[in-house]
Amino acid sequence: MSDALRDPSLLRLTVLTPEQILYEGEALWAQVPLVDGLVGVWPGHAPLVGRIAPGIVEYATAEGIETVAVGGGVLRVNEGRAIVLVSALAAGDL
């Protein structure tokens, strides 16, 4: 999808590990556990880079709320896009 055609009321979200893409598409919002607390990311969010702590990444799509347990990583938010790069999926329940 061309960025020129992207709906500005939606966040372009990518959640991935070095091995695989877990989710790539539009989201209403995302909540990411950073080392200094949870951050909510919405369309139009200010640019941000943060270190992800082990926990649950949660995001809402048109189909509902999805969750991914992660072991840590990096969050980058810029120009309507959020990239959640995690080193590994968390083992077991957090």
mmCIF file of C-alpha atoms in Angstrom, residues 11-16 21-27 59 81-83:
data_model
loop_
_atom_site.group_PDB
_atom_site.id
_atom_site.type_symbol
_atom_site.label_atom_id
_atom_site.label_comp_id
_atom_site.label_asym_id
_atom_site.label_seq_id
_atom_site.Cartn_x
_atom_site.Cartn_y
_atom_site.Cartn_z
ATOM 1 C CA LEU A 11 -1.184 3.571 12.492
ATOM 2 C CA ARG A 12 1.023 1.537 10.150
ATOM 3 C CA LEU A 13 2.359 -1.149 12.504
ATOM 4 C CA THR A 14 5.068 -3.762 12.017
ATOM 5 C CA VAL A 15 5.879 -6.289 14.749
ATOM 6 C CA LEU A 16 8.814 -8.535 13.907
ATOM 7 C CA ILE A 21 7.223 -10.741 10.586
ATOM 8 C CA LEU A 22 4.566 -11.304 13.246
ATOM 9 C CA TYR A 23 2.213 -8.536 12.093
ATOM 10 C CA GLU A 24 2.323 -5.922 9.386
ATOM 11 C CA GLY A 25 -0.674 -3.747 8.687
ATOM 12 C CA GLU A 26 -2.893 -1.003 10.009
ATOM 13 C CA ALA A 27 -3.752 -0.625 13.673
ATOM 14 C CA TYR A 59 -2.510 -3.607 19.479
ATOM 15 C CA ARG A 81 4.583 4.213 11.416
ATOM 16 C CA ALA A 82 5.547 2.103 14.411
ATOM 17 C CA ILE A 83 8.145 -0.647 14.178
#
